[in-house]
Structure formats: C-alpha cells, structure tokens
Amino acid sequence: MSDSKLKSTPEAHQEAQQLKALWDSREHPGQAVFGEEFGIGSQSAVGQFLRGERPLSLKAAIGFAKGLKCNISDFSPRLAQTISIAAEPSAEYRIGDNASANEVLISQYSAYGAMGPGFTLEDHPPGFIKSWRVDKSWLKLNVPSYTSANNLCIVTGFGNSMKPRYNPGDPLLMDSGVTHVDHDGIFFFRVEQYGFIKQLQRIPSEHGMILRAKSFNPDYESFDIKSGMDFQVFGKILTVWRSEQF
C-alpha cells in the first residue's frame, strides 16, 4: 500500500489521533530530541507522524512506544498485528499432508518477514535449518512436554552469548505456544526491535516481578526486562542439539 493511500484511510487517521493523544498526555523532551533519541528521525518527521501526514512505519512505532512508555497496540493495532504474526511458524513448513500418520514435520521458525526491516537479531545465524521430519516415538522420547506438535519449530542458534550451551548454527527446538514467562527457562524473545535467545529468570522486587535475561557466556552481561518495555516472547526453547567440530 502506498503512503498516499494509507494517509487517506480512516485507520491511518485514527492511528495518528491515538498517537497524538498519547503524546499530549506524556512527558517528553520535545519533537527534535525525541526523534533523535528514539530513532524516529527529524523534528519534522515526528510532527508528520503525529499529524497523520506520514504513515507510521514499524520502526517509528517502536520508537514512539519506547519513548512514550506504552504498547504499539495503544495507537496502532495494525502494526501490533504485524508483530504478532511473527510468533507463527513459517507456513511453508507446517505439519501437513506430506507427513505420514506416524511422522511429524517440524517447521523452521522465521521472524524476519512479518517483523519487517526494523527487526534485528543480536547476531545473524550462519544459515538456517529448514525442517525436521521425525516419527512420533522420537518426539515422545526426546520432547516429553510441549503445548502442541503444531507449535514445535526450529530456531537456528545465533550469536556467541549462549556458549557453551550451544553454538551458532545449532538447531534449537522451540515451543511457540509458550508466549508468557510463567517460570524460568530459555526463551526466544524481542526487546523493542532486537531479538535474543537468553535464559529468563523471574525475580520478585518491590516494584513487581522483574525478568532477568542471562547469558551462559560470561563475556555477556545480564540485563533486566521491566514493566513498560516493549517486550514479546516468541517461544520457549525446549532442547538443543549441540554441534562439535572434529
């Protein structure tokens, strides 16, 4: 959809009105500083978004949500839906007719296309593992607990932060049906536009529950995920097949 067509839609006008209402109700440093600090652009660009003269991009929406301490869905359900689609396994590799009655075809998980150009992994995988075809007895033996076979998908390990637990390029089996951190574990998630695979630990505090993201590699510092941050869980990592080169 072109910019001019989006500008004329009732949805686009409503987005701008809701964003402007949030802008007027929150404290901020002004359009020029805000645009630079939160990656939206110039003072002119911020003003155009607020007046509805320029359609909201995912990058701009993430910047506004961060700066105004709100969720993208508070002003743009359209872009919030775009982000939520990323939590679905790639349709190309879903369990389907190509698998026999005793087989399960486990998909590749892909967060790129639906997330748009604003989504960035902390490091890029060295290629992708596209799919596994396994029989149900293997699944029962190796993956005893998961929400649904249709929610199982493969994430190709990226970055060095989780060494020695796994290496870049290792296949990680993820349950995309787990989208909330109700207990400690390893999760694939994003904070703003950045994707991570980290151990998440629930830590109670006087201000509520804090999630602490921890790496297994001591060279990487832990960080806290607090209320108000633009945070989304894609799924829980159930197991990993760690590679070794000889």
GROMACS .gro file of C-alpha atoms in nm:
model
  246
    1MET     CA    1   0.000   0.000   0.000
    2SER     CA    2   0.140   0.338  -0.098
    3ASP     CA    3   0.187   0.621   0.150
    4SER     CA    4  -0.081   0.833  -0.016
    5LYS     CA    5  -0.340   0.552   0.002
    6LEU     CA    6  -0.263   0.481   0.366
    7LYS     CA    7  -0.294   0.850   0.457
    8SER     CA    8  -0.650   0.862   0.330
    9THR     CA    9  -0.778   0.561   0.524
   10PRO     CA   10  -0.982   0.602   0.843
   11GLU     CA   11  -0.742   0.358   1.009
   12ALA     CA   12  -0.443   0.585   0.941
   13HIS     CA   13  -0.625   0.892   1.074
   14GLN     CA   14  -0.725   0.702   1.387
   15GLU     CA   15  -0.366   0.590   1.444
   16ALA     CA   16  -0.247   0.949   1.426
   17GLN     CA   17  -0.520   1.070   1.661
   18GLN     CA   18  -0.445   0.800   1.919
   19LEU     CA   19  -0.072   0.865   1.893
   20LYS     CA   20  -0.124   1.241   1.934
   21ALA     CA   21  -0.343   1.182   2.241
   22LEU     CA   22  -0.068   0.972   2.399
   23TRP     CA   23   0.191   1.232   2.304
   24ASP     CA   24  -0.009   1.510   2.471
   25SER     CA   25  -0.060   1.302   2.788
   26ARG     CA   26   0.303   1.202   2.845
   27GLU     CA   27   0.618   1.386   2.938
   28HIS     CA   28   0.882   1.401   2.663
   29PRO     CA   29   1.180   1.619   2.565
   30GLY     CA   30   1.017   1.769   2.256
   31GLN     CA   31   0.998   1.654   1.896
   32ALA     CA   32   1.359   1.719   1.792
   33VAL     CA   33   1.524   1.541   2.086
   34PHE     CA   34   1.258   1.268   2.092
   35GLY     CA   35   1.305   1.187   1.724
   36GLU     CA   36   1.681   1.159   1.757
   37GLU     CA   37   1.680   0.969   2.086
   38PHE     CA   38   1.427   0.706   1.979
   39GLY     CA   39   1.534   0.659   1.618
   40ILE     CA   40   1.227   0.817   1.456
   41GLY     CA   41   1.403   1.088   1.259
   42SER     CA   42   1.398   1.465   1.246
   43GLN     CA   43   1.164   1.701   1.429
   44SER     CA   44   0.973   1.733   1.103
   45ALA     CA   45   0.929   1.357   1.077
   46VAL     CA   46   0.793   1.331   1.432
   47GLY     CA   47   0.546   1.610   1.360
   48GLN     CA   48   0.431   1.445   1.037
   49PHE     CA   49   0.362   1.118   1.218
   50LEU     CA   50   0.166   1.299   1.492
   51ARG     CA   51  -0.043   1.492   1.240
   52GLY     CA   52  -0.112   1.188   1.025
   53GLU     CA   53   0.069   1.337   0.726
   54ARG     CA   54   0.304   1.039   0.713
   55PRO     CA   55   0.203   0.673   0.765
   56LEU     CA   56   0.353   0.502   1.067
   57SER     CA   57   0.633   0.258   0.992
   58LEU     CA   58   0.721  -0.028   1.227
   59LYS     CA   59   1.049   0.144   1.318
   60ALA     CA   60   0.871   0.470   1.404
   61ALA     CA   61   0.603   0.286   1.602
   62ILE     CA   62   0.868   0.108   1.809
   63GLY     CA   63   1.036   0.443   1.877
   64PHE     CA   64   0.713   0.610   1.986
   65ALA     CA   65   0.618   0.313   2.207
   66LYS     CA   66   0.957   0.321   2.376
   67GLY     CA   67   0.963   0.698   2.425
   68LEU     CA   68   0.602   0.728   2.543
   69LYS     CA   69   0.627   0.412   2.757
   70CYS     CA   70   0.327   0.243   2.601
   71ASN     CA   71   0.245  -0.052   2.377
   72ILE     CA   72   0.226  -0.026   1.999
   73SER     CA   73  -0.129  -0.163   2.022
   74ASP     CA   74  -0.226   0.151   2.219
   75PHE     CA   75  -0.208   0.355   1.898
   76SER     CA   76  -0.162   0.112   1.606
   77PRO     CA   77  -0.341  -0.225   1.619
   78ARG     CA   78  -0.233  -0.262   1.254
   79LEU     CA   79   0.138  -0.270   1.337
   80ALA     CA   80   0.081  -0.465   1.659
   81GLN     CA   81  -0.083  -0.735   1.448
   82THR     CA   82   0.213  -0.731   1.210
   83ILE     CA   83   0.443  -0.803   1.504
   84SER     CA   84   0.222  -1.078   1.645
   85ILE     CA   85   0.227  -1.268   1.315
   86ALA     CA   86   0.597  -1.331   1.376
   87ALA     CA   87   0.504  -1.571   1.654
   88GLU     CA   88   0.359  -1.814   1.398
   89PRO     CA   89   0.576  -2.084   1.236
   90SER     CA   90   0.650  -2.040   0.868
   91ALA     CA   91   0.356  -2.175   0.665
   92GLU     CA   92   0.595  -2.346   0.424
   93TYR     CA   93   0.698  -2.597   0.687
   94ARG     CA   94   0.383  -2.666   0.889
   95ILE     CA   95   0.275  -3.017   0.985
   96GLY     CA   96   0.060  -3.131   0.696
   97ASP     CA   97  -0.030  -3.383   0.431
   98ASN     CA   98   0.333  -3.454   0.339
   99ALA     CA   99   0.390  -3.621   0.675
  100SER     CA  100   0.273  -3.978   0.728
  101ALA     CA  101   0.041  -4.075   1.012
  102ASN     CA  102   0.342  -4.168   1.226
  103GLU     CA  103   0.553  -3.864   1.136
  104VAL     CA  104   0.573  -3.503   1.244
  105LEU     CA  105   0.721  -3.236   1.019
  106ILE     CA  106   0.873  -2.965   1.242
  107SER     CA  107   0.891  -2.623   1.077
  108GLN     CA  108   1.156  -2.360   1.054
  109TYR     CA  109   1.062  -2.059   1.264
  110SER     CA  110   1.102  -1.733   1.077
  111ALA     CA  111   1.062  -1.395   1.245
  112TYR     CA  112   1.205  -1.187   0.961
  113GLY     CA  113   0.930  -1.130   0.704
  114ALA     CA  114   0.647  -1.043   0.939
  115MET     CA  115   0.861  -0.829   1.166
  116GLY     CA  116   0.971  -0.604   0.883
  117PRO     CA  117   1.306  -0.427   0.841
  118GLY     CA  118   1.303  -0.296   1.199
  119PHE     CA  119   1.361  -0.642   1.348
  120THR     CA  120   1.724  -0.728   1.412
  121LEU     CA  121   1.875  -1.036   1.571
  122GLU     CA  122   2.165  -0.963   1.803
  123ASP     CA  123   2.371  -1.161   1.554
  124HIS     CA  124   2.272  -1.342   1.235
  125PRO     CA  125   2.255  -1.722   1.213
  126PRO     CA  126   2.511  -1.886   0.980
  127GLY     CA  127   2.235  -2.023   0.758
  128PHE     CA  128   1.910  -2.192   0.858
  129ILE     CA  129   1.792  -2.545   0.926
  130LYS     CA  130   1.470  -2.560   0.725
  131SER     CA  131   1.282  -2.857   0.873
  132TRP     CA  132   1.296  -3.190   1.052
  133ARG     CA  133   1.083  -3.495   0.979
  134VAL     CA  134   1.065  -3.714   1.289
  135ASP     CA  135   0.846  -4.003   1.397
  136LYS     CA  136   0.615  -3.972   1.694
  137SER     CA  137   0.812  -4.218   1.906
  138TRP     CA  138   1.123  -3.999   1.871
  139LEU     CA  139   0.920  -3.696   1.974
  140LYS     CA  140   0.779  -3.875   2.279
  141LEU     CA  141   1.125  -3.990   2.388
  142ASN     CA  142   1.314  -3.662   2.332
  143VAL     CA  143   1.049  -3.395   2.388
  144PRO     CA  144   0.817  -3.517   2.664
  145SER     CA  145   0.642  -3.184   2.729
  146TYR     CA  146   0.509  -2.925   2.478
  147THR     CA  147   0.186  -2.739   2.414
  148SER     CA  148   0.113  -2.891   2.071
  149ALA     CA  149   0.305  -3.062   1.792
  150ASN     CA  150   0.188  -2.781   1.564
  151ASN     CA  151   0.367  -2.531   1.790
  152LEU     CA  152   0.705  -2.703   1.763
  153CYS     CA  153   0.952  -2.528   1.534
  154ILE     CA  154   1.324  -2.495   1.475
  155VAL     CA  155   1.526  -2.187   1.558
  156THR     CA  156   1.881  -2.183   1.428
  157GLY     CA  157   2.112  -2.065   1.706
  158PHE     CA  158   2.276  -1.727   1.658
  159GLY     CA  159   2.544  -1.531   1.836
  160ASN     CA  160   2.802  -1.636   2.093
  161SER     CA  161   2.621  -1.528   2.410
  162MET     CA  162   2.494  -1.878   2.496
  163LYS     CA  163   2.821  -2.065   2.455
  164PRO     CA  164   2.898  -2.332   2.571
  165ARG     CA  165   2.529  -2.432   2.600
  166TYR     CA  166   2.500  -2.410   2.221
  167ASN     CA  167   2.698  -2.278   1.925
  168PRO     CA  168   2.591  -2.052   1.637
  169GLY     CA  169   2.417  -2.269   1.380
  170ASP     CA  170   2.295  -2.530   1.629
  171PRO     CA  171   1.930  -2.639   1.595
  172LEU     CA  172   1.711  -2.535   1.886
  173LEU     CA  173   1.365  -2.686   1.927
  174MET     CA  174   1.116  -2.419   2.033
  175ASP     CA  175   0.755  -2.432   2.152
  176SER     CA  176   0.587  -2.125   2.000
  177GLY     CA  177   0.277  -2.193   2.210
  178VAL     CA  178   0.460  -2.056   2.516
  179THR     CA  179   0.434  -1.678   2.491
  180HIS     CA  180   0.450  -1.584   2.860
  181VAL     CA  181   0.728  -1.636   3.112
  182ASP     CA  182   0.549  -1.820   3.392
  183HIS     CA  183   0.866  -1.998   3.504
  184ASP     CA  184   1.241  -1.977   3.448
  185GLY     CA  185   1.379  -2.114   3.123
  186ILE     CA  186   1.544  -2.030   2.792
  187PHE     CA  187   1.326  -1.820   2.560
  188PHE     CA  188   1.339  -1.659   2.218
  189PHE     CA  189   1.211  -1.304   2.261
  190ARG     CA  190   1.249  -0.948   2.148
  191VAL     CA  191   1.301  -0.621   2.332
  192GLU     CA  192   1.194  -0.339   2.102
  193GLN     CA  193   1.323  -0.442   1.756
  194TYR     CA  194   1.606  -0.665   1.883
  195GLY     CA  195   1.580  -1.044   1.905
  196PHE     CA  196   1.751  -1.254   2.173
  197ILE     CA  197   1.776  -1.612   2.293
  198LYS     CA  198   1.851  -1.597   2.665
  199GLN     CA  199   1.775  -1.763   2.992
  200LEU     CA  200   1.497  -1.564   3.163
  201GLN     CA  201   1.484  -1.569   3.542
  202ARG     CA  202   1.184  -1.437   3.736
  203ILE     CA  203   1.297  -1.212   4.022
  204PRO     CA  204   1.046  -1.058   4.265
  205SER     CA  205   1.103  -0.695   4.364
  206GLU     CA  206   0.920  -0.419   4.547
  207HIS     CA  207   0.800  -0.289   4.210
  208GLY     CA  208   0.671  -0.627   4.089
  209MET     CA  209   0.823  -0.918   3.900
  210ILE     CA  210   1.139  -0.849   3.702
  211LEU     CA  211   1.269  -1.074   3.427
  212ARG     CA  212   1.647  -1.103   3.420
  213ALA     CA  213   1.795  -1.207   3.084
  214LYS     CA  214   2.110  -1.409   3.139
  215SER     CA  215   2.373  -1.549   2.904
  216PHE     CA  216   2.581  -1.860   2.959
  217ASN     CA  217   2.886  -1.688   2.810
  218PRO     CA  218   3.044  -1.483   3.093
  219ASP     CA  219   3.159  -1.221   2.842
  220TYR     CA  220   2.795  -1.106   2.809
  221GLU     CA  221   2.628  -0.910   3.089
  222SER     CA  222   2.276  -0.985   3.207
  223PHE     CA  223   2.002  -0.724   3.173
  224ASP     CA  224   1.658  -0.672   3.325
  225ILE     CA  225   1.325  -0.658   3.143
  226LYS     CA  226   1.089  -0.433   3.336
  227SER     CA  227   0.727  -0.330   3.313
  228GLY     CA  228   0.667  -0.082   3.032
  229MET     CA  229   0.936  -0.215   2.799
  230ASP     CA  230   0.831  -0.327   2.450
  231PHE     CA  231   0.880  -0.700   2.512
  232GLN     CA  232   0.743  -1.005   2.329
  233VAL     CA  233   0.807  -1.376   2.379
  234PHE     CA  234   0.817  -1.583   2.059
  235GLY     CA  235   0.852  -1.917   2.236
  236LYS     CA  236   1.037  -2.134   2.485
  237ILE     CA  237   1.345  -2.333   2.388
  238LEU     CA  238   1.284  -2.694   2.488
  239THR     CA  239   1.608  -2.858   2.382
  240VAL     CA  240   1.918  -2.804   2.170
  241TRP     CA  241   2.140  -3.034   1.969
  242ARG     CA  242   2.488  -2.903   2.029
  243SER     CA  243   2.739  -2.942   1.748
  244GLU     CA  244   3.112  -3.011   1.781
  245GLN     CA  245   3.365  -2.989   1.502
  246PHE     CA  246   3.639  -3.250   1.469
   0.00000   0.00000   0.00000
